[in-house]
CSV table of C-alpha atoms and ligand atoms in Angstrom, one decimal:
chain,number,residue,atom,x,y,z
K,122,UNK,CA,-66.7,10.2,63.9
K,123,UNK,CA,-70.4,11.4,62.6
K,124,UNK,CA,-72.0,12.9,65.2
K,125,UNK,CA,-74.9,15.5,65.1
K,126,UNK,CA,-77.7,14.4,68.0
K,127,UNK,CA,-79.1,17.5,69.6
K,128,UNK,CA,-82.2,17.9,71.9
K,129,UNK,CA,-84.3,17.3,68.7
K,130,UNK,CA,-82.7,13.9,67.8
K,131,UNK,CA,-85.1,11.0,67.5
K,132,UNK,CA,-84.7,7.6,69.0
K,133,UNK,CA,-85.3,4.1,66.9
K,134,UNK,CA,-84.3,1.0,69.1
K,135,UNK,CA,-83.8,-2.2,69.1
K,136,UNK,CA,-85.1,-5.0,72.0
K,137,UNK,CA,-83.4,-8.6,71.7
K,138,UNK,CA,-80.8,-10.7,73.2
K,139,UNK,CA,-78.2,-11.7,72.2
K,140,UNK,CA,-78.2,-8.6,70.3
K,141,UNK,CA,-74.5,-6.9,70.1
K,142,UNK,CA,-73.8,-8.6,66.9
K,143,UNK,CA,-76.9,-6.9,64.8
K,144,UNK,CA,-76.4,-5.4,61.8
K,145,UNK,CA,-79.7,-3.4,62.3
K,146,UNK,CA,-78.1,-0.1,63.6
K,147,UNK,CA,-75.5,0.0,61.1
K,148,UNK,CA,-77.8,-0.4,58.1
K,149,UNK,CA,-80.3,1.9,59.9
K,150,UNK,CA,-77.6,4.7,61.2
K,151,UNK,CA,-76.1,4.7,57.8
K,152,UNK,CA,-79.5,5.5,55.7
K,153,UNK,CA,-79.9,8.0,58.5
K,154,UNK,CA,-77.1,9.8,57.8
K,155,UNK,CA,-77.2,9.3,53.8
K,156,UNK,CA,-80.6,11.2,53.8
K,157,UNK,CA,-80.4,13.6,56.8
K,158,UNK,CA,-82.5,12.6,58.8
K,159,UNK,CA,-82.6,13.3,62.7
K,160,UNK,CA,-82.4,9.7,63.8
K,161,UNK,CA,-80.3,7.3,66.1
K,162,UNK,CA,-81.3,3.7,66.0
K,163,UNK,CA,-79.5,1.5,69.5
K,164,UNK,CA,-79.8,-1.8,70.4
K,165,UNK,CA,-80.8,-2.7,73.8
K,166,UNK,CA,-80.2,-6.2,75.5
K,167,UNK,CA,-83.7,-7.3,76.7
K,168,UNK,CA,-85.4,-10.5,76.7
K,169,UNK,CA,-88.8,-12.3,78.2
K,170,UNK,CA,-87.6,-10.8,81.2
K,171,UNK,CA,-87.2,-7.1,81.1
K,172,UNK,CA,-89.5,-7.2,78.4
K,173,UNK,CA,-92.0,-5.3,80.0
K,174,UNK,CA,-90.7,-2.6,81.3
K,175,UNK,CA,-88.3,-2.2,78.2
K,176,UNK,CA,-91.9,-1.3,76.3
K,177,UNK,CA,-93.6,0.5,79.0
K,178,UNK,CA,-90.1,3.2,79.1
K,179,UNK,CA,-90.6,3.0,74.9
K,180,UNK,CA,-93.5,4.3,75.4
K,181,UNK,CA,-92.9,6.9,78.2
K,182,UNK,CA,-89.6,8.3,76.2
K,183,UNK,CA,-92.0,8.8,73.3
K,184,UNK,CA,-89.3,6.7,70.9
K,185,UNK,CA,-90.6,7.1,67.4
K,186,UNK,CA,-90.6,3.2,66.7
K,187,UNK,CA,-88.5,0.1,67.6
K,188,UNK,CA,-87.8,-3.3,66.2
K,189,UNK,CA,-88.2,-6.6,67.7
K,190,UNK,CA,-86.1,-9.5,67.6
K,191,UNK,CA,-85.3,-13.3,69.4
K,192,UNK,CA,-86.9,-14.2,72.1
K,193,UNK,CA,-89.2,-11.5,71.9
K,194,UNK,CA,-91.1,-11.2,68.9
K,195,UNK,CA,-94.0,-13.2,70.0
K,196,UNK,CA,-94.3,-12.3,73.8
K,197,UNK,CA,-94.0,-8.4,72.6
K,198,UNK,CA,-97.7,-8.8,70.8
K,199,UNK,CA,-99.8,-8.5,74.2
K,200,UNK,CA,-97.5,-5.3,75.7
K,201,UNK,CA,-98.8,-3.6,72.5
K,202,UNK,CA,-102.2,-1.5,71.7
K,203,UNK,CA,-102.9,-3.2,68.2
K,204,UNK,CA,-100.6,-5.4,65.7
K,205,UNK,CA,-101.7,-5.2,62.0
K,206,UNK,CA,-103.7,-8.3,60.3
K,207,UNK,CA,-100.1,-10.0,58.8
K,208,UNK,CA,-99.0,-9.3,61.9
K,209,UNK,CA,-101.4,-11.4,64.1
K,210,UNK,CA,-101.4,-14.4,61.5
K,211,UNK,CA,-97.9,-15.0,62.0
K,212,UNK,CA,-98.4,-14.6,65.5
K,213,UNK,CA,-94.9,-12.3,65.8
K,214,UNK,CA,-94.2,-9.0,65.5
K,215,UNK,CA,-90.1,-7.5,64.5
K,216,UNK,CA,-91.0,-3.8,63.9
K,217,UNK,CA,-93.6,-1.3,66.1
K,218,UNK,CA,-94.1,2.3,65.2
K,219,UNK,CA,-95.6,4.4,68.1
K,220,UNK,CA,-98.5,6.4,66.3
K,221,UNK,CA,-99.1,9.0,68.7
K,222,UNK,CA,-98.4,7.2,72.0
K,223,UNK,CA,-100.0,4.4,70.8
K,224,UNK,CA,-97.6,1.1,70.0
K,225,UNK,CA,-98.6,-0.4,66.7
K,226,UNK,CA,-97.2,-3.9,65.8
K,227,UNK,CA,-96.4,-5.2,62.4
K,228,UNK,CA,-94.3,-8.0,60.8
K,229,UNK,CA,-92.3,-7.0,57.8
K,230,UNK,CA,-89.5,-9.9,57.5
K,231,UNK,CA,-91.9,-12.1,55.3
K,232,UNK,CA,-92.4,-8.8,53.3
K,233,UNK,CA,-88.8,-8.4,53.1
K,234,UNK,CA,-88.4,-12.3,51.5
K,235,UNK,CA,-90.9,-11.0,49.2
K,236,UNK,CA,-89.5,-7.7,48.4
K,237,UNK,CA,-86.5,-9.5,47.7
K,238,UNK,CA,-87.9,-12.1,44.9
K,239,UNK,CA,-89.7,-9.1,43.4
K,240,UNK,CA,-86.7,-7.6,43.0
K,241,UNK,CA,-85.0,-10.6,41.0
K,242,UNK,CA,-88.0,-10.7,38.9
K,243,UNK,CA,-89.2,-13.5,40.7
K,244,UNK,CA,-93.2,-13.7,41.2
K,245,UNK,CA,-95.6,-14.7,43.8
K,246,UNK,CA,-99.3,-14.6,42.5
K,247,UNK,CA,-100.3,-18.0,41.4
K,248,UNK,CA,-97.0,-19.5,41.6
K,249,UNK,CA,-95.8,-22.8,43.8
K,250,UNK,CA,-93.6,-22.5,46.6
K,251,UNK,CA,-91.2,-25.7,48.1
K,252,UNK,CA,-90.7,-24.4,51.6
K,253,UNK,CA,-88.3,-26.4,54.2
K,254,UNK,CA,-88.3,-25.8,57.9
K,255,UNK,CA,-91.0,-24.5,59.7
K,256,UNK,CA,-89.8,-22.5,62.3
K,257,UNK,CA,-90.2,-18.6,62.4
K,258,UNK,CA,-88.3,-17.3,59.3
K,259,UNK,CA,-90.7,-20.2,57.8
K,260,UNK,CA,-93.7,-18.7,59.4
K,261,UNK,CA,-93.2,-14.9,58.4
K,262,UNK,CA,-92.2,-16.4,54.6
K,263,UNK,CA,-94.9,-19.3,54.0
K,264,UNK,CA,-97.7,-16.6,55.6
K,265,UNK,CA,-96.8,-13.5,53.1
K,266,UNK,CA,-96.4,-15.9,50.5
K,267,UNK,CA,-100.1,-17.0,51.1
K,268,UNK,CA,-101.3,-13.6,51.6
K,269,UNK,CA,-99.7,-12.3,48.7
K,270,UNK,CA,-101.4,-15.3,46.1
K,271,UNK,CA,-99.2,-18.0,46.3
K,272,UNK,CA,-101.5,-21.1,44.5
K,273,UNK,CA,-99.5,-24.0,46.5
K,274,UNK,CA,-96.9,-24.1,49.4
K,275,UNK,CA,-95.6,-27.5,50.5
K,276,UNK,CA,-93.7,-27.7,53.4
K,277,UNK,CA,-91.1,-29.7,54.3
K,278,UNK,CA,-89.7,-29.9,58.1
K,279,UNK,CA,-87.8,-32.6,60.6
K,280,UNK,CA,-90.4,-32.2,62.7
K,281,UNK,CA,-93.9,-32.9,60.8
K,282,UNK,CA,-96.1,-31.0,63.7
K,283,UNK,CA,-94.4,-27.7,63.0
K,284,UNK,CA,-95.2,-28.2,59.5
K,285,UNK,CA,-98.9,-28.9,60.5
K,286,UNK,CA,-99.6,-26.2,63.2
K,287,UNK,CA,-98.2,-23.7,59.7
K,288,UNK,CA,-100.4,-25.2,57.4
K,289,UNK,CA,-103.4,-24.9,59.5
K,290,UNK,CA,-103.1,-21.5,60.0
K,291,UNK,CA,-102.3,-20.8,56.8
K,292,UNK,CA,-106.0,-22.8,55.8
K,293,UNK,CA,-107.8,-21.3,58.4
K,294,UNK,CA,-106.6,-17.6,57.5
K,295,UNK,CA,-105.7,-17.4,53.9
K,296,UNK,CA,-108.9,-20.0,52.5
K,297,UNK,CA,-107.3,-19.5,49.0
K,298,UNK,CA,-103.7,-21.3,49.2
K,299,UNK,CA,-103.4,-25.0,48.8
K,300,UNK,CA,-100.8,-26.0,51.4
K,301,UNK,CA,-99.1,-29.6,51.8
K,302,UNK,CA,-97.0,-31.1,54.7
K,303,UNK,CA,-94.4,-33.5,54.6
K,304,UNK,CA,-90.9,-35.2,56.7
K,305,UNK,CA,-87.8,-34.3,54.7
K,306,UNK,CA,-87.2,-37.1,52.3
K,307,UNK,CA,-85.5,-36.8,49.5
K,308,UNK,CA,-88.0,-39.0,46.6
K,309,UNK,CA,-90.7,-36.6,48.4
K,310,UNK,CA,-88.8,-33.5,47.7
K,311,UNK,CA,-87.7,-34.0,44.5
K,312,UNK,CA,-91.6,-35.0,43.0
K,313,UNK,CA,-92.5,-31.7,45.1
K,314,UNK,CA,-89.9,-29.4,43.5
K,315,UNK,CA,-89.7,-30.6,40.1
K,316,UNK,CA,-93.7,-29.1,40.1
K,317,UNK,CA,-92.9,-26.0,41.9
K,318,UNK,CA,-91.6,-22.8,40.9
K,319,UNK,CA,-89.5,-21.3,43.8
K,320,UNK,CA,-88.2,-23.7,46.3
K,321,UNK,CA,-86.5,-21.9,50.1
K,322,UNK,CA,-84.5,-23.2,52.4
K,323,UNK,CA,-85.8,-21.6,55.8
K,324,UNK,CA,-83.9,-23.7,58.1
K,325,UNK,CA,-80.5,-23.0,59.7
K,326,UNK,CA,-78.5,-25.8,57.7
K,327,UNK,CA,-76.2,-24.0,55.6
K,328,UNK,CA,-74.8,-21.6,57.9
K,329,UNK,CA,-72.8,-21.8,61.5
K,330,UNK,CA,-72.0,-25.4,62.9
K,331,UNK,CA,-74.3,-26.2,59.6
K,332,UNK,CA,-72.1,-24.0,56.8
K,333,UNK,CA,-70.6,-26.9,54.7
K,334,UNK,CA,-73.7,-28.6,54.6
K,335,UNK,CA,-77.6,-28.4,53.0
K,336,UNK,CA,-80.7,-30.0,53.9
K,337,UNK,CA,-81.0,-31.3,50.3
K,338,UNK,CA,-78.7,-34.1,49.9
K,339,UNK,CA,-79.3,-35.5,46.9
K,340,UNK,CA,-78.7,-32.8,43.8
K,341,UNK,CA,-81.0,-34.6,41.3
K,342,UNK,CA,-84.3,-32.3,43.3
K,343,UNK,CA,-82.7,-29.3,42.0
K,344,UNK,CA,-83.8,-28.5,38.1
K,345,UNK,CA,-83.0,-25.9,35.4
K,346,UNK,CA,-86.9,-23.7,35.8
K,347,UNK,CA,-86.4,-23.7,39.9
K,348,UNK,CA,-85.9,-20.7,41.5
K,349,UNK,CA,-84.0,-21.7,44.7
K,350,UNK,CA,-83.7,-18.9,47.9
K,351,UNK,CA,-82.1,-19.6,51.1
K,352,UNK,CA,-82.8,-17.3,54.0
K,353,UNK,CA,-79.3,-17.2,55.3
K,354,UNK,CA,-76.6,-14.6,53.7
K,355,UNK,CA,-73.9,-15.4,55.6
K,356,UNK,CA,-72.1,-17.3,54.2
K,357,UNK,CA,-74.1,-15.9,51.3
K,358,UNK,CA,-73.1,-18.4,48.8
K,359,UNK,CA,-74.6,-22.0,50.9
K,360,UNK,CA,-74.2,-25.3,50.2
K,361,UNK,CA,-77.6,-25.1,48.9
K,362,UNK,CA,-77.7,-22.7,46.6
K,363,UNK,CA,-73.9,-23.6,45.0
K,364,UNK,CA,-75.6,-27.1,44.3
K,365,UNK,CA,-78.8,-24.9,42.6
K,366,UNK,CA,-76.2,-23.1,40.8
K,367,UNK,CA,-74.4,-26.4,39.0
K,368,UNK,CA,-77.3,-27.5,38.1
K,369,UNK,CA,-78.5,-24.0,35.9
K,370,UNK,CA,-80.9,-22.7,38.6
K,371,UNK,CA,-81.5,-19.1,39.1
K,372,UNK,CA,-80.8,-18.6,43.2
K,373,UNK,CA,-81.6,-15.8,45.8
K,374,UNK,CA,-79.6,-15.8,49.1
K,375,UNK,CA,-80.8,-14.1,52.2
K,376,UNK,CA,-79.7,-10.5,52.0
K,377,UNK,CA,-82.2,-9.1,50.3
K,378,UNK,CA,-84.9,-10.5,52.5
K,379,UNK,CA,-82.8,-8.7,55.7
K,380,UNK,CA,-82.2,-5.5,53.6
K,381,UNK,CA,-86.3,-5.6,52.7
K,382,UNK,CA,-87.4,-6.4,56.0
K,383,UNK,CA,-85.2,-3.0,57.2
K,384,UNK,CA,-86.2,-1.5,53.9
K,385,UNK,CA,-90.0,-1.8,55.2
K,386,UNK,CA,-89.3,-1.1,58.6
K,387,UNK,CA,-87.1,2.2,57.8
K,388,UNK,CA,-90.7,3.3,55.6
K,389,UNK,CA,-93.0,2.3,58.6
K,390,UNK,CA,-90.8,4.7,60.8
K,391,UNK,CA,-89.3,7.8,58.3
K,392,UNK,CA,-92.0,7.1,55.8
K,393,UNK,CA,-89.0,7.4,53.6
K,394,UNK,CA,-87.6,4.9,51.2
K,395,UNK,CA,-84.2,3.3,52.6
K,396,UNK,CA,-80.8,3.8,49.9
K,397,UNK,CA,-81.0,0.2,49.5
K,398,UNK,CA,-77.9,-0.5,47.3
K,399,UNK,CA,-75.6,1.3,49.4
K,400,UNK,CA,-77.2,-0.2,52.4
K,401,UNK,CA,-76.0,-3.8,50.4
K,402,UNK,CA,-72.2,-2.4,50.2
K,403,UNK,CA,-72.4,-1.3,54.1
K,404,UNK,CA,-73.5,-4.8,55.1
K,405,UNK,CA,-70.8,-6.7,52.7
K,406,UNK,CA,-68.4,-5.0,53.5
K,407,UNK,CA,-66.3,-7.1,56.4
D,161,NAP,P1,-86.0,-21.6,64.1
D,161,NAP,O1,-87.3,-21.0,64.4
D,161,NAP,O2,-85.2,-22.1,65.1
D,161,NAP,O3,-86.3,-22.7,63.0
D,161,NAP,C1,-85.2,-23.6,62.5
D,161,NAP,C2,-85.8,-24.5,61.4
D,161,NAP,O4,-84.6,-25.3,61.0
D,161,NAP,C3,-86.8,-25.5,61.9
D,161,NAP,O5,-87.7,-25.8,60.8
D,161,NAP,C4,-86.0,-26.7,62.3
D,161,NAP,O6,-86.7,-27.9,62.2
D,161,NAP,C5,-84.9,-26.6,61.2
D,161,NAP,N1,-83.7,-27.4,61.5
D,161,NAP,C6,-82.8,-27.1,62.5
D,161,NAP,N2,-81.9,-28.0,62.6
D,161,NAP,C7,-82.1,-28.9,61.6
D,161,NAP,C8,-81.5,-30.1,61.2
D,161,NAP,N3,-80.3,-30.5,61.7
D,161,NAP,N4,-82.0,-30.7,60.1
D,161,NAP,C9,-83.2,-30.3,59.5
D,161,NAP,N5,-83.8,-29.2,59.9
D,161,NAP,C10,-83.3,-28.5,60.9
D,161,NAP,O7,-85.1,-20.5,63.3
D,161,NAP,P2,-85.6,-19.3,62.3
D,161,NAP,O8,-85.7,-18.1,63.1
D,161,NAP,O9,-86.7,-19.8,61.5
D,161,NAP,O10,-84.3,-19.1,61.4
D,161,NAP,C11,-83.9,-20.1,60.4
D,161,NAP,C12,-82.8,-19.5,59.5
D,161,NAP,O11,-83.3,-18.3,58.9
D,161,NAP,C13,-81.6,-19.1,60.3
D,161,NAP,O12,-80.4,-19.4,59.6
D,161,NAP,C14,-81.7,-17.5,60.4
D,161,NAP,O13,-80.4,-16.9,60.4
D,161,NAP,C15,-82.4,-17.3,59.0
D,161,NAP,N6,-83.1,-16.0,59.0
D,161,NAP,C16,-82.8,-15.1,58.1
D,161,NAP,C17,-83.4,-13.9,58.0
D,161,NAP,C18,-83.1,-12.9,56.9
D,161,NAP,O14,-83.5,-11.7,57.0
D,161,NAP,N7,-82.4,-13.3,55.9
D,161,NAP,C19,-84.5,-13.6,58.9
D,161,NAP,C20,-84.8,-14.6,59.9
D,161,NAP,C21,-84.1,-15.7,59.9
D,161,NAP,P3,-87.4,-28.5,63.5
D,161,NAP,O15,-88.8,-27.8,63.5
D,161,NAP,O16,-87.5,-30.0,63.2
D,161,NAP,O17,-86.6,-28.2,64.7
């Protein structure tokens, strides 16, 4: 077993719970290894409760950076000494890079969604987005999307007020993106979709308890010209996408938006670039 950590060895960590099934320190500890580099990223099981002191001791054992994840990416934003501007929009934080003691917040997994449309040769500037769900993955997404020149976003969620409270910060903080909200209907979505250019399922349907289903039930909203994404890569073929598929669409699953959001994360730390494609056969591998 690899294994070359000496007094000079630098810690990355990771502060969630449940946490033992993250891929994080396998993609990280790999790329570590690939380039040299004198790092060991661990996971550590803390939540809202421990919270707190987990930072405080990141800070005290001088820890070069660490990531974030469920349930603390949004109560982690006041135990730190400045978050970056993305950061404070989406109101969460997944990666912090300690800059000379001081613990610097950012939020790279809607960066990541983006890297990974870039990287299909799909494009953001001035293009319109069907978004469904609301939650956080729909946050980070819809956000960067915004930021990065989306002309329209419409959102689709069960719950209408999620959808609101996202479109108003969205309009209050990036002035230039046109952003509609509406329930999940079918009639709705298809009208939405058949104008849009990319359309991403951000929800949880597709995968778990959910993986035989999608959150589009009829496959008539789906058309030839629609880029369709779903955030979830495992199973990394969903419901959603195989019925994009059969009917000629180009589609995205959520790998590359976890492999990007690393990616950027890995660059914030090592400020060098991650060996994403062997990262990819690490993480498929079963
Ligand atoms: P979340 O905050 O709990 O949000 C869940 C979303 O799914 C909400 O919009 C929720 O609607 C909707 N939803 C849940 N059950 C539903 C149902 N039965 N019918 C319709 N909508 C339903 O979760 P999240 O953190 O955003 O994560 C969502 C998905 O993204 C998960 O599958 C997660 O694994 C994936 N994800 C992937 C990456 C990646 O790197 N690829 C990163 C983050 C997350 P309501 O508002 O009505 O409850």
């Amino acid at each position: 077993m690899y294994n070359k950590i000496t007094g000079d060895t630098r810690l990355i960590g990771l502060l969630g719970s449940p946490i033992r099934h993250s891929k994080s320190p396998m993609m990280h500890n790999t790329a570590f290894q690939h380039l040299g580099l004198d790092y060991v990223y661990l996971v550590f099981e803390v939540d809202n409760h421990n919270l707190e002191e987990a930072v405080q001791a990141m800070k005290t054992l001088d820890v070069t950076g660490f990531n974030v994840t469920m349930p603390n990416k949004q109560k982690v934003i006041p135990l730190l000494d400045e978050i970056t501007e993305s950061a404070r929009i989406i109101d969460a934080v997944n990666t912090v890079k300690n800059q000379d003691g001081r613990l610097v917040g950012d939020n790279t997994d809607g960066k990541g969604f983006v890297m990974s449309l870039t990287d299909e040769g799909v494009a953001v500037k001035d293009k319109d987005f069907v978004i469904i769900g609301a939650g956080g993955a729909a946050r980070s997404i819809g956000i960067q999307l915004a930021l990065d020149g989306a002309r329209k976003i419409s959102i689709f969620n069960r719950t209408l007020q999620q959808a609101d409270d996202l479109k108003k910060v969205i309009e209050e903080n990036i002035p230039g993106c046109t952003v509609e909200t509406h329930e999940i209907d079918m009639g709705l979505l298809k009208a939405e979709a058949l104008k849009a250019d990319v359309l991403v399922n951000c929800t949880n349907i597709g995968m778990g308890v959910h993986k035989d289903q999608s959150v589009i039930t009829d496959p008539s909203v789906f058309h030839k010209d629609l880029v369709v994404a779903d955030v979830i890569y495992s199973p990394p073929f969903t419901k959603t996408l195989q019925m994009a598929d059969a009917a000629g669409c180009k589609t995205i699953n959520g790998l590359g938006m976890m492999i990007g959001q690393g990616a950027l994360a890995f660059k914030i730390w090592t400020g060098e670039d991650m060996p994403a494609d062997l990262i990819k056969e690490v993480i498929l591998k079963p």
